XYZ file of C-alpha atoms in Angstrom:
707
model
C 21.046 -35.144 13.958
C 22.946 -34.883 10.704
C 19.716 -35.226 8.752
C 18.092 -32.521 10.878
C 20.982 -30.136 10.220
C 20.989 -30.982 6.515
C 17.316 -30.108 6.198
C 18.029 -26.954 8.190
C 20.698 -25.878 5.694
C 18.283 -26.465 2.808
C 15.595 -24.511 4.647
C 17.916 -21.583 5.341
C 19.024 -21.367 1.717
C 15.380 -21.344 0.608
C 14.611 -18.806 3.327
C 17.326 -16.530 1.939
C 15.552 -16.471 -1.423
C 12.195 -15.749 0.214
C 13.835 -12.949 2.187
C 15.234 -11.363 -0.973
C 11.888 -11.536 -2.773
C 9.934 -10.442 0.307
C 12.204 -7.475 0.964
C 11.645 -6.267 -2.590
C 7.893 -6.568 -2.069
C 8.060 -4.580 1.173
C 10.333 -2.004 -0.436
C 7.857 -1.185 -3.193
C 4.935 -1.184 -0.758
C 6.545 1.104 1.808
C 7.667 3.576 -0.844
C 4.804 3.568 -3.354
C 1.787 2.391 -1.346
C 1.052 -0.318 -3.938
C 1.025 -3.964 -2.878
C 2.385 -5.702 -5.955
C 0.696 -9.065 -6.478
C 2.762 -9.430 -9.658
C 6.068 -9.276 -7.766
C 6.613 -13.025 -8.116
C 5.663 -12.904 -11.790
C 8.395 -10.307 -12.351
C 10.917 -12.720 -10.828
C 9.489 -15.542 -12.954
C 9.908 -13.606 -16.210
C 13.445 -12.626 -15.197
C 14.290 -16.290 -14.576
C 12.954 -17.243 -17.995
C 14.939 -14.452 -19.664
C 18.069 -15.639 -17.839
C 17.405 -19.211 -19.025
C 16.938 -17.976 -22.587
C 20.228 -16.089 -22.559
C 22.388 -18.608 -20.690
C 20.918 -21.949 -21.813
C 18.793 -21.179 -24.850
C 21.335 -18.968 -26.609
C 24.482 -20.160 -24.855
C 25.666 -16.823 -23.449
C 28.333 -16.985 -20.729
C 26.754 -16.918 -17.257
C 28.345 -13.586 -16.178
C 27.174 -11.890 -19.369
C 23.649 -13.334 -19.041
C 23.452 -12.220 -15.402
C 24.640 -8.726 -16.296
C 22.076 -8.467 -19.095
C 19.206 -9.510 -16.809
C 20.176 -7.658 -13.635
C 21.637 -4.486 -15.158
C 19.440 -4.035 -18.227
C 16.284 -6.139 -18.236
C 15.275 -5.886 -14.552
C 15.718 -2.076 -14.259
C 13.775 -1.564 -17.477
C 11.110 -3.953 -16.268
C 10.921 -2.001 -12.999
C 10.375 1.264 -14.869
C 7.561 -0.373 -16.854
C 5.959 -1.588 -13.625
C 6.125 1.879 -12.138
C 4.636 3.446 -15.255
C 1.844 0.844 -15.442
C 0.904 1.161 -11.767
C 1.238 4.949 -11.472
C -2.476 5.529 -12.283
C -3.518 3.543 -9.181
C -2.875 6.551 -6.931
C -6.186 7.712 -5.488
C -8.135 4.605 -6.492
C -9.941 2.206 -4.172
C -8.470 -1.043 -2.896
C -10.110 -3.202 -5.558
C -8.972 -0.934 -8.385
C -5.399 -0.919 -7.057
C -5.401 -4.681 -6.785
C -6.856 -5.204 -10.226
C -3.828 -3.570 -11.822
C -1.280 -5.797 -10.097
C -3.451 -8.894 -10.537
C -3.793 -8.033 -14.227
C -0.004 -7.899 -14.464
C 0.305 -11.220 -12.615
C -2.189 -12.982 -14.870
C -0.837 -11.354 -18.016
C 2.799 -12.193 -17.305
C 1.927 -15.849 -16.677
C 0.082 -16.053 -19.998
C 2.871 -14.140 -21.762
C 5.527 -16.499 -20.409
C 3.527 -19.520 -21.555
C 3.152 -17.867 -24.943
C 6.872 -17.209 -25.403
C 8.194 -20.345 -23.688
C 6.104 -23.397 -24.569
C 5.009 -24.978 -21.245
C 5.050 -28.444 -22.834
C 8.838 -28.271 -23.199
C 10.922 -29.161 -20.139
C 13.457 -26.541 -19.036
C 15.958 -26.414 -16.191
C 18.698 -24.116 -14.992
C 22.018 -25.380 -13.609
C 22.933 -24.341 -10.084
C 25.674 -21.765 -9.677
C 29.152 -23.288 -9.193
C 27.663 -26.751 -9.696
C 31.083 -28.054 -10.799
C 32.746 -26.989 -7.546
C 33.029 -29.386 -4.573
C 30.632 -28.766 -1.700
C 31.769 -26.943 1.431
C 32.328 -29.434 4.248
C 31.076 -28.087 7.592
C 31.725 -31.265 9.519
C 28.298 -32.771 10.171
C 26.767 -31.292 7.006
C 27.853 -30.035 3.610
C 26.889 -26.800 1.928
C 26.768 -26.329 -1.833
C 28.204 -23.183 -3.340
C 24.748 -22.306 -4.696
C 23.336 -22.384 -1.155
C 26.255 -20.367 0.172
C 25.868 -17.787 -2.599
C 22.162 -17.489 -1.841
C 22.787 -16.773 1.844
C 25.554 -14.274 1.060
C 23.305 -12.388 -1.364
C 20.498 -12.314 1.217
C 22.797 -10.819 3.849
C 24.100 -8.240 1.356
C 20.524 -7.297 0.425
C 19.548 -6.882 4.087
C 22.518 -4.624 4.841
C 22.135 -2.634 1.628
C 18.425 -1.956 2.123
C 18.947 -0.999 5.743
C 21.574 1.550 4.786
C 19.551 2.861 1.852
C 16.292 3.392 3.734
C 17.676 4.731 7.019
C 20.984 6.381 6.190
C 20.474 8.113 2.858
C 18.395 11.044 1.663
C 17.098 8.943 -1.229
C 15.742 6.370 1.221
C 14.050 9.045 3.300
C 12.442 10.500 0.192
C 11.253 7.054 -0.856
C 9.613 6.412 2.509
C 8.093 9.877 2.740
C 6.587 9.862 -0.740
C 3.800 7.431 0.108
C 2.749 9.383 3.215
C 2.448 12.834 1.670
C 3.488 13.136 -1.962
C 2.751 16.878 -2.163
C 4.741 17.685 0.978
C 7.769 15.771 -0.320
C 7.616 17.859 -3.478
C 7.703 21.065 -1.408
C 11.017 20.008 0.153
C 12.668 20.047 -3.258
C 12.629 16.287 -3.721
C 11.125 14.562 -6.746
C 8.434 12.011 -5.694
C 8.372 10.491 -9.171
C 12.111 9.851 -9.050
C 11.761 8.205 -5.630
C 9.033 5.934 -6.952
C 11.097 5.007 -10.004
C 14.038 4.048 -7.813
C 11.747 1.975 -5.590
C 10.295 0.070 -8.537
C 13.723 -0.538 -10.070
C 15.122 -1.899 -6.800
C 11.989 -3.923 -6.042
C 11.905 -5.671 -9.415
C 15.694 -6.095 -9.242
C 15.287 -8.049 -6.009
C 12.462 -10.089 -7.538
C 14.760 -10.926 -10.462
C 17.591 -11.971 -8.141
C 15.227 -14.196 -6.162
C 13.759 -15.719 -9.309
C 17.177 -16.554 -10.756
C 18.388 -18.070 -7.485
C 15.344 -20.270 -6.923
C 14.786 -21.347 -10.547
C 17.547 -24.035 -10.487
C 15.823 -25.769 -7.544
C 12.337 -26.018 -9.091
C 10.719 -26.676 -12.433
C 10.708 -23.699 -14.790
C 6.939 -23.299 -14.848
C 5.303 -19.880 -15.173
C 2.472 -20.399 -12.661
C 4.592 -22.306 -10.132
C 7.373 -19.732 -10.114
C 4.888 -16.850 -9.884
C 3.054 -18.411 -6.931
C 6.285 -18.969 -5.001
C 5.540 -15.394 -4.009
C 3.024 -16.829 -1.516
C 5.985 -17.772 0.685
C 7.394 -14.264 0.289
C 3.946 -12.836 1.174
C 4.146 -14.754 4.433
C 7.576 -13.316 5.180
C 6.306 -9.823 4.370
C 3.339 -10.216 6.713
C 5.729 -11.269 9.498
C 7.274 -7.851 8.997
C 3.828 -6.202 8.844
C 4.769 -4.952 5.357
C 7.318 -2.483 6.723
C 9.854 -4.112 9.087
C 12.686 -5.643 7.044
C 14.379 -7.561 9.923
C 11.042 -9.235 10.704
C 10.649 -10.022 7.004
C 13.913 -11.963 7.147
C 12.762 -13.739 10.320
C 9.501 -14.691 8.619
C 11.439 -16.007 5.631
C 13.495 -18.224 7.949
C 10.323 -19.617 9.534
C 8.772 -20.381 6.138
C 11.958 -21.884 4.675
C 12.586 -24.147 7.660
C 8.930 -25.182 7.812
C 8.952 -26.257 4.159
C 12.240 -28.112 4.527
C 11.322 -30.014 7.679
C 7.898 -30.915 6.317
C 9.660 -32.396 3.305
C 11.933 -34.456 5.516
C 9.695 -35.485 8.384
C 6.099 -35.371 7.180
C 4.621 -38.891 7.464
C 4.138 -40.651 4.159
C 0.445 -41.230 3.539
C -2.127 -40.234 0.945
C -3.523 -37.322 2.949
C -0.414 -35.266 3.751
C 1.682 -34.706 0.591
C -0.380 -31.660 -0.345
C 0.105 -30.185 3.122
C 3.770 -29.483 2.384
C 2.835 -27.601 -0.787
C 0.082 -25.695 1.003
C 2.126 -24.953 4.136
C 3.282 -21.446 3.081
C -0.305 -20.445 2.249
C -1.565 -21.916 5.516
C 1.139 -20.063 7.426
C 0.239 -16.872 5.547
C -3.409 -17.225 6.573
C -2.430 -17.786 10.208
C 0.031 -14.881 10.162
C -2.662 -12.555 8.850
C -4.900 -13.567 11.749
C -2.245 -13.402 14.471
C -0.153 -10.342 13.673
C -1.631 -6.894 14.263
C -1.983 -4.749 11.177
C -1.716 -1.011 11.120
C -3.178 1.430 8.658
C -2.613 0.474 5.065
C 0.046 2.792 3.668
C -1.101 5.102 0.948
C -4.697 4.016 1.341
C -6.886 6.728 -0.124
C -10.411 5.428 -0.573
C -12.349 7.248 -3.266
C -15.471 5.183 -3.664
C -18.104 5.801 -6.281
C -21.839 5.450 -5.866
C -23.402 2.021 -6.244
C -26.081 2.018 -9.007
C -29.665 1.660 -7.795
C -31.493 -0.653 -10.230
C -35.187 -0.122 -10.901
C -37.646 -2.982 -10.537
C -38.859 -2.613 -14.111
C -35.350 -2.485 -15.503
C -34.302 -5.515 -13.458
C -37.287 -7.514 -14.698
C -36.594 -6.545 -18.313
C -32.933 -7.461 -17.934
C -33.850 -10.842 -16.434
C -36.202 -11.501 -19.345
C -33.435 -10.613 -21.815
C -31.090 -13.094 -20.099
C -33.655 -15.891 -20.429
C -34.325 -15.027 -24.078
C -30.580 -15.081 -24.747
C -30.431 -18.548 -23.220
C -33.298 -19.735 -25.429
C -31.595 -18.310 -28.505
C -28.327 -20.087 -27.764
C -30.099 -23.342 -26.990
C -32.040 -23.264 -30.247
C -29.280 -22.109 -32.592
C -25.963 -23.585 -31.452
C -24.585 -27.030 -32.147
C -23.775 -29.339 -29.238
C -20.018 -28.538 -29.096
C -20.648 -24.801 -29.442
C -23.323 -24.912 -26.765
C -20.910 -26.520 -24.301
C -18.417 -23.734 -25.011
C -20.634 -20.653 -25.264
C -23.493 -21.816 -23.045
C -21.087 -21.748 -20.113
C -21.398 -17.950 -20.158
C -24.312 -18.152 -17.728
C -22.329 -20.271 -15.256
C -19.351 -17.906 -15.499
C -21.781 -15.014 -15.148
C -23.144 -16.542 -11.928
C -19.660 -16.869 -10.444
C -18.907 -13.266 -11.453
C -22.234 -12.119 -9.969
C -21.067 -13.391 -6.582
C -18.619 -10.462 -6.512
C -21.399 -7.859 -6.694
C -22.823 -8.118 -3.139
C -19.438 -8.983 -1.622
C -17.099 -6.508 -3.282
C -19.466 -4.132 -5.058
C -21.827 -3.529 -2.126
C -19.815 -4.440 0.991
C -16.296 -3.678 -0.270
C -14.902 -7.046 0.889
C -12.185 -8.257 -1.479
C -12.078 -11.978 -2.256
C -9.805 -13.882 -4.620
C -11.244 -17.321 -3.847
C -14.654 -17.131 -5.556
C -13.715 -19.689 -8.219
C -12.421 -22.016 -5.499
C -15.784 -21.690 -3.746
C -17.423 -22.505 -7.067
C -15.353 -25.704 -7.092
C -16.738 -26.628 -3.681
C -20.278 -26.082 -4.965
C -19.581 -28.211 -8.023
C -18.218 -31.222 -6.109
C -20.908 -30.937 -3.424
C -23.677 -31.057 -6.027
C -21.912 -33.830 -7.949
C -21.713 -36.098 -4.897
C -25.044 -35.232 -3.297
C -27.035 -35.341 -6.549
C -25.558 -38.097 -8.709
C -28.953 -38.493 -10.374
C -29.696 -34.768 -10.496
C -31.783 -34.528 -7.307
C -33.154 -30.990 -7.173
C -32.490 -30.573 -3.465
C -28.782 -31.275 -4.000
C -28.455 -27.888 -5.722
C -29.698 -26.075 -2.613
C -27.584 -28.328 -0.394
C -24.494 -27.439 -2.434
C -25.290 -23.741 -2.059
C -25.745 -24.228 1.690
C -22.429 -26.060 2.054
C -20.618 -23.370 0.099
C -22.319 -20.676 2.180
C -21.018 -22.337 5.355
C -17.483 -22.347 3.909
C -17.860 -18.663 3.047
C -18.964 -17.914 6.599
C -15.988 -19.861 7.956
C -13.688 -17.619 5.902
C -15.414 -14.473 7.137
C -15.329 -15.207 10.873
C -11.551 -15.504 11.398
C -10.887 -12.786 8.847
C -13.191 -10.284 10.573
C -10.326 -7.960 11.478
C -8.875 -7.941 7.954
C -9.649 -5.548 5.133
C -8.242 -4.296 1.871
C -5.052 -5.986 0.738
C -4.953 -8.118 3.895
C -8.347 -9.596 3.044
C -7.195 -10.213 -0.522
C -4.119 -12.039 0.783
C -6.200 -14.148 3.172
C -8.641 -15.262 0.475
C -5.788 -15.903 -1.968
C -4.106 -18.058 0.683
C -7.368 -19.957 1.204
C -7.612 -20.588 -2.543
C -4.033 -21.906 -2.639
C -4.733 -24.198 0.338
C -7.692 -25.641 -1.547
C -5.689 -25.965 -4.788
C -2.613 -27.624 -3.348
C -4.052 -29.715 -0.536
C -7.797 -29.944 0.094
C -8.851 -30.599 -3.514
C -6.151 -33.284 -3.827
C -7.366 -35.332 -0.849
C -8.996 -38.741 -1.269
C -12.277 -39.445 0.545
C -12.090 -39.178 4.335
C -14.367 -39.274 7.371
C -14.961 -36.324 9.675
C -17.041 -36.907 12.827
C -18.440 -40.050 11.273
C -19.452 -38.305 8.028
C -17.775 -39.387 4.806
C -16.514 -36.417 2.814
C -15.572 -36.759 -0.832
C -14.105 -34.038 -3.001
C -12.427 -34.745 -6.325
C -11.104 -38.137 -5.108
C -7.800 -37.375 -6.879
C -9.621 -37.376 -10.217
C -12.699 -35.753 -11.719
C -16.347 -35.645 -10.651
C -19.225 -36.305 -13.053
C -22.152 -33.900 -12.853
C -25.588 -34.195 -14.471
C -28.449 -31.770 -14.942
C -31.153 -31.437 -12.278
C -34.378 -33.439 -12.029
C -37.018 -30.761 -11.460
C -39.923 -32.725 -10.026
C -39.964 -35.253 -12.828
C -38.704 -32.884 -15.543
C -35.200 -34.133 -16.246
C -32.869 -31.423 -17.543
C -30.274 -33.625 -19.204
C -29.547 -32.117 -22.616
C -26.955 -29.405 -23.067
C -29.633 -27.117 -24.495
C -31.842 -27.657 -21.455
C -28.960 -27.015 -19.078
C -28.122 -23.797 -20.937
C -31.679 -22.508 -20.550
C -31.768 -23.619 -16.910
C -28.516 -21.747 -16.208
C -29.915 -18.633 -17.906
C -33.059 -18.814 -15.752
C -30.937 -19.213 -12.610
C -28.812 -16.197 -13.557
C -31.939 -14.135 -14.199
C -33.510 -15.085 -10.844
C -30.340 -14.431 -8.853
C -29.872 -11.137 -10.725
C -33.338 -9.989 -9.639
C -32.490 -11.081 -6.095
C -29.301 -8.994 -6.097
C -31.254 -5.997 -7.418
C -33.788 -6.402 -4.594
C -30.912 -6.724 -2.124
C -29.474 -3.418 -3.351
C -32.826 -1.732 -2.731
C -33.308 -3.307 0.708
C -32.302 -2.056 4.130
C -29.620 -4.722 4.387
C -28.212 -3.622 1.018
C -27.915 -0.060 2.271
C -26.169 -1.367 5.373
C -23.659 -3.241 3.223
C -22.866 -0.067 1.300
C -22.385 1.773 4.600
C -20.028 -1.030 5.642
C -18.064 -0.492 2.424
C -17.829 3.264 2.976
C -16.490 3.022 6.543
C -16.316 -0.051 8.740
C -15.458 2.082 11.775
C -18.411 4.408 11.228
C -20.690 1.423 10.590
C -19.720 -0.116 13.930
C -19.901 3.227 15.755
C -23.484 3.733 14.601
C -24.529 0.372 16.016
C -23.941 -1.949 13.059
C -22.734 -5.470 13.817
C -19.637 -6.052 11.699
C -19.516 -9.780 12.405
C -23.108 -10.422 11.368
C -22.893 -8.243 8.246
C -19.630 -9.734 6.999
C -20.619 -13.320 7.723
C -23.955 -12.884 5.956
C -22.511 -11.237 2.854
C -19.676 -13.778 2.610
C -22.158 -16.619 2.982
C -24.483 -15.133 0.361
C -21.641 -14.532 -2.068
C -20.258 -18.030 -1.527
C -23.696 -19.581 -2.111
C -23.999 -17.757 -5.435
C -20.481 -18.866 -6.437
C -21.348 -22.441 -5.428
C -24.439 -22.342 -7.639
C -22.277 -21.075 -10.494
C -19.841 -23.935 -9.989
C -22.646 -26.493 -10.061
C -24.067 -24.959 -13.253
C -20.628 -25.021 -14.874
C -20.230 -28.679 -13.920
C -23.582 -29.492 -15.533
C -22.514 -27.693 -18.698
C -19.243 -29.594 -19.119
C -20.452 -32.902 -17.521
C -17.305 -33.391 -15.391
C -14.989 -31.137 -13.395
C -11.401 -31.462 -12.163
C -9.544 -29.467 -9.476
C -7.315 -27.548 -11.917
C -10.428 -25.843 -13.308
C -10.927 -24.037 -9.978
C -7.445 -22.893 -8.984
C -6.346 -19.386 -8.026
C -4.767 -18.507 -11.376
C -7.854 -19.638 -13.326
C -10.041 -17.331 -11.235
C -8.002 -14.166 -11.791
C -9.481 -13.317 -15.250
C -12.996 -13.447 -13.764
C -11.973 -10.960 -11.073
C -10.427 -8.718 -13.729
C -13.418 -8.724 -16.063
C -16.028 -8.169 -13.355
C -13.985 -5.235 -12.013
C -13.819 -3.739 -15.500
C -17.579 -4.200 -15.865
C -18.327 -2.358 -12.636
C -18.430 -4.065 -9.262
C -21.723 -2.566 -8.142
C -23.712 -3.314 -11.310
C -26.039 -6.325 -11.424
C -25.282 -6.663 -15.134
C -21.605 -7.330 -14.320
C -22.397 -11.036 -14.160
C -23.742 -11.344 -17.698
C -21.078 -8.927 -18.979
C -18.336 -11.156 -17.554
C -19.972 -14.310 -18.889
C -20.307 -12.817 -22.375
C -16.666 -11.709 -22.449
C -15.297 -14.861 -20.838
C -17.205 -17.316 -23.022
C -17.603 -15.070 -26.064
C -14.624 -13.164 -27.544
C -12.083 -15.276 -25.663
C -13.435 -18.341 -27.501
C -14.480 -16.716 -30.792
C -11.108 -15.095 -31.539
C -9.158 -18.409 -31.666
C -11.887 -19.915 -33.887
C -11.718 -17.070 -36.405
C -7.965 -16.524 -36.133
C -6.214 -19.609 -34.652
C -2.909 -17.794 -34.549
C -4.319 -15.352 -31.995
C -5.044 -17.982 -29.318
C -2.383 -16.666 -26.950
C -3.396 -13.071 -27.603
C -6.999 -13.849 -26.660
C -5.812 -15.285 -23.341
C -3.955 -12.060 -22.585
C -7.017 -9.857 -23.247
C -8.439 -9.890 -19.669
C -5.065 -8.768 -18.338
C -4.748 -6.043 -20.974
C -8.236 -4.864 -20.093
C -7.350 -4.774 -16.406
C -4.219 -2.732 -17.104
C -5.977 -0.285 -19.431
C -9.267 0.121 -17.562
C -8.288 -0.646 -13.990
C -6.001 2.358 -13.846
C -8.848 4.824 -13.988
C -9.883 4.980 -17.645
C -13.196 3.540 -16.533
C -13.388 4.332 -12.823
C -17.164 3.908 -12.932
C -16.978 0.592 -14.782
C -17.879 -0.253 -18.357
C -21.577 -0.906 -17.692
C -22.414 2.591 -16.426
C -21.507 4.435 -19.659
C -23.151 1.634 -21.660
C -26.333 2.088 -19.665
C -26.163 5.845 -20.118
C -25.591 5.665 -23.879
C -27.657 2.648 -24.928
C -30.494 2.150 -22.466
C -32.476 5.287 -23.444
C -32.848 3.658 -26.856
C -34.562 0.681 -25.222
C -37.125 3.006 -23.631
C -37.997 4.626 -26.937
C -41.620 3.596 -27.659
C -41.015 3.487 -31.396
C -37.419 2.319 -31.730
C -37.515 -0.424 -29.055
C -40.475 -2.405 -30.507
C -38.989 -2.246 -34.000
C -35.603 -3.423 -32.699
C -37.188 -6.327 -30.825
C -39.198 -7.303 -33.896
C -36.057 -7.280 -36.079
C -34.101 -9.449 -33.622
C -36.988 -11.915 -33.296
C -37.254 -11.988 -37.082
C -33.567 -12.805 -37.421
C -34.004 -15.520 -34.815
C -36.853 -17.006 -36.840
C -34.756 -16.943 -40.024
C -31.958 -18.712 -38.155
C -34.326 -21.412 -36.913
C -35.534 -21.916 -40.477
C -31.842 -22.164 -41.486
C -32.300 -19.340 -43.950
C -29.264 -17.648 -42.410
C -26.341 -19.090 -40.473
C -25.073 -18.150 -37.045
C -22.560 -15.564 -38.225
C -25.197 -13.839 -40.365
C -27.557 -13.799 -37.378
C -24.878 -12.260 -35.166
C -23.949 -9.675 -37.781
C -27.613 -8.809 -38.319
C -28.169 -8.254 -34.593
C -25.112 -5.993 -34.367
C -26.241 -3.949 -37.383
C -29.762 -3.712 -35.959
C -28.434 -2.373 -32.648
C -26.269 0.226 -34.386
C -29.106 1.302 -36.667
C -31.485 1.563 -33.707
C -28.975 3.695 -31.841
C -28.597 6.070 -34.802
C -32.373 6.223 -35.287
C -32.965 6.984 -31.616
C -30.302 9.699 -31.643
C -31.898 11.372 -34.647
C -35.317 11.226 -32.976
C -34.127 12.718 -29.700
C -31.623 15.263 -31.032
C -32.784 18.689 -29.847
C -33.724 21.142 -32.561
C -31.413 24.158 -32.847
C -32.680 27.276 -31.125
C -33.353 29.841 -33.865
C -32.754 32.577 -31.324
C -29.145 31.480 -30.833
C -26.881 32.814 -33.574
C -23.160 31.899 -33.669
C -20.850 34.839 -32.959
C -19.365 34.804 -36.450
C -22.851 35.537 -37.870
C -23.568 38.545 -35.595
C -24.380 41.473 -37.799
C -25.298 39.123 -40.701
C -28.149 36.903 -39.524
C -29.198 39.390 -36.871
C -28.486 43.074 -36.273
C -25.329 43.961 -34.314
C -26.268 45.055 -30.777
C -24.577 47.579 -28.509
C -23.879 44.975 -25.778
C -22.164 42.683 -28.317
C -19.050 44.850 -28.206
C -18.701 44.351 -24.442
C -19.185 40.569 -24.811
C -16.483 40.363 -27.500
C -14.042 42.517 -25.518
C -14.470 40.297 -22.422
C -13.967 37.141 -24.481
C -10.779 38.454 -26.046
C -9.436 39.613 -22.664
C -10.135 36.381 -20.754
C -9.427 34.040 -23.669
C -12.818 32.372 -23.329
């Protein structure tokens, strides 16, 4: 009994921290309409800053706390509010990309500033004081302080939101911003207060929990999964239920630690328990209308058959160029662009066409990689299709229970699924299920070889690169055909309005299961191709955090564009690897680039995606019957010179860039319309043509109206 009570005390103290963090998350959501995925990262950075001040620089604890909670956290909250302000009026994916960009960026930034290879720890508060004896159990002063702070936060938020005018303004702002302004209140001020208080609570939670865990950027940031669960218990708006959910999560974690049987299959279950509970809570609890949800969806591009075929050919040619010009180490690094592009392409039918948000595509790619590795140890060609089929089944399994979820709820469910795979499933040794032996990573890595295509063994890195390029080209054509098909139009209708789609006779279950399965199969193929490229894969290559940059880049590219796959692959395997080679000191900066891009472009700078303006500005050049053949001839000539080793790789790349720019200028000069000799600028009226009677009336109107 004493042990049971002791674990209960530990669970309640942890629950208090989750309640503080979760209440801050709910506060910002109910007052701004933005679900902040970076809430935990804000607490993580605050904990690191507190460590730096109190341990790193030796400041007194009260002074360090005051600096973090009274200066750093409020300023950080204002920055969050300013960064996320442009998300108003954007779609669900665009809103999420901003907060996910902040989450990913803050993790990379923390690793940049505080070397992750150095061990850090924070002392508990009042660690030198004797514990409080409660008879059967003892309570440390740190645990007592945590519970006291949680109670104070609960009372303070309740009073603020229900008993003050500021709280009423904060809650009303998200429902009708314009109407709040008409009452004399300032919606921007209400939002600023909400962000300051929300990040303040994240900072308090981060500082309180940091002494009990390792100071690791990713681990501290993903503790927010437990706070997500608490927030879902409260349906993202009921603070008392948030605290109840926090108690459930805290006690569950504590009792699993104490009473979970010791064997090789269950240790990961304790780590994955909050994510598993989050997934179940999303399925069980009813969810109302998402607050502040204002869907402004753009049109999905309709690719032409000729353009799709030409694009596919260009992808294959690019693969041949890389295979023939790069060295073996460079080919392993840069040739992976086609595998990354395949994983990114899986977002196009799922999120671009159907509007279903998923944060577990890289985890699904991991399933495809291990399935192919085990089923095709000698590169059997059928193993590739089997791996896609297995991954498709997993995707369908995700879709069926999550049928009633959408928007941020769907994002949370898929993120929880990814964390369950990361922390538990991928760590399992081999096991039997219904008499079938199932092997994943076997607590190590899995070797993967190229396919045997009916006697043609693709075993060299160059061959695998070309094979991956061909696969990306074929799947790209398939996605283009899907967009033009009846089912593709149905998916877009599903994205526009699920209710209207169902009202008009569409079957939501069938549509969502099919698109999830298709997307998962494509991601599984991408994972298998990546495994072939690098020869062996490990579970940490397919975790939730590693997949966030892919989501960011493909969203920047344009979710509905077939070219988003290659765009993502080029960015992910190109500049992010080239920059550290050219400038080694910029390694950390290159890792932050996807997050910076998400912050800059996700907020509406490129609402239509990067590919659409590129297509509008550059593709007409490729249809020019004079410019296009000359450009192709120049690029092929440079390729030939590179194969003859007359020029090196950098000279080839520079030559291609110059050729593209020159072709663009040439095309612009050829298509620039000739000036109309009949149109004479106003300042030349009476000089280059006689002054007319009606000119006086035109000038008078222009002066009067200012136009």
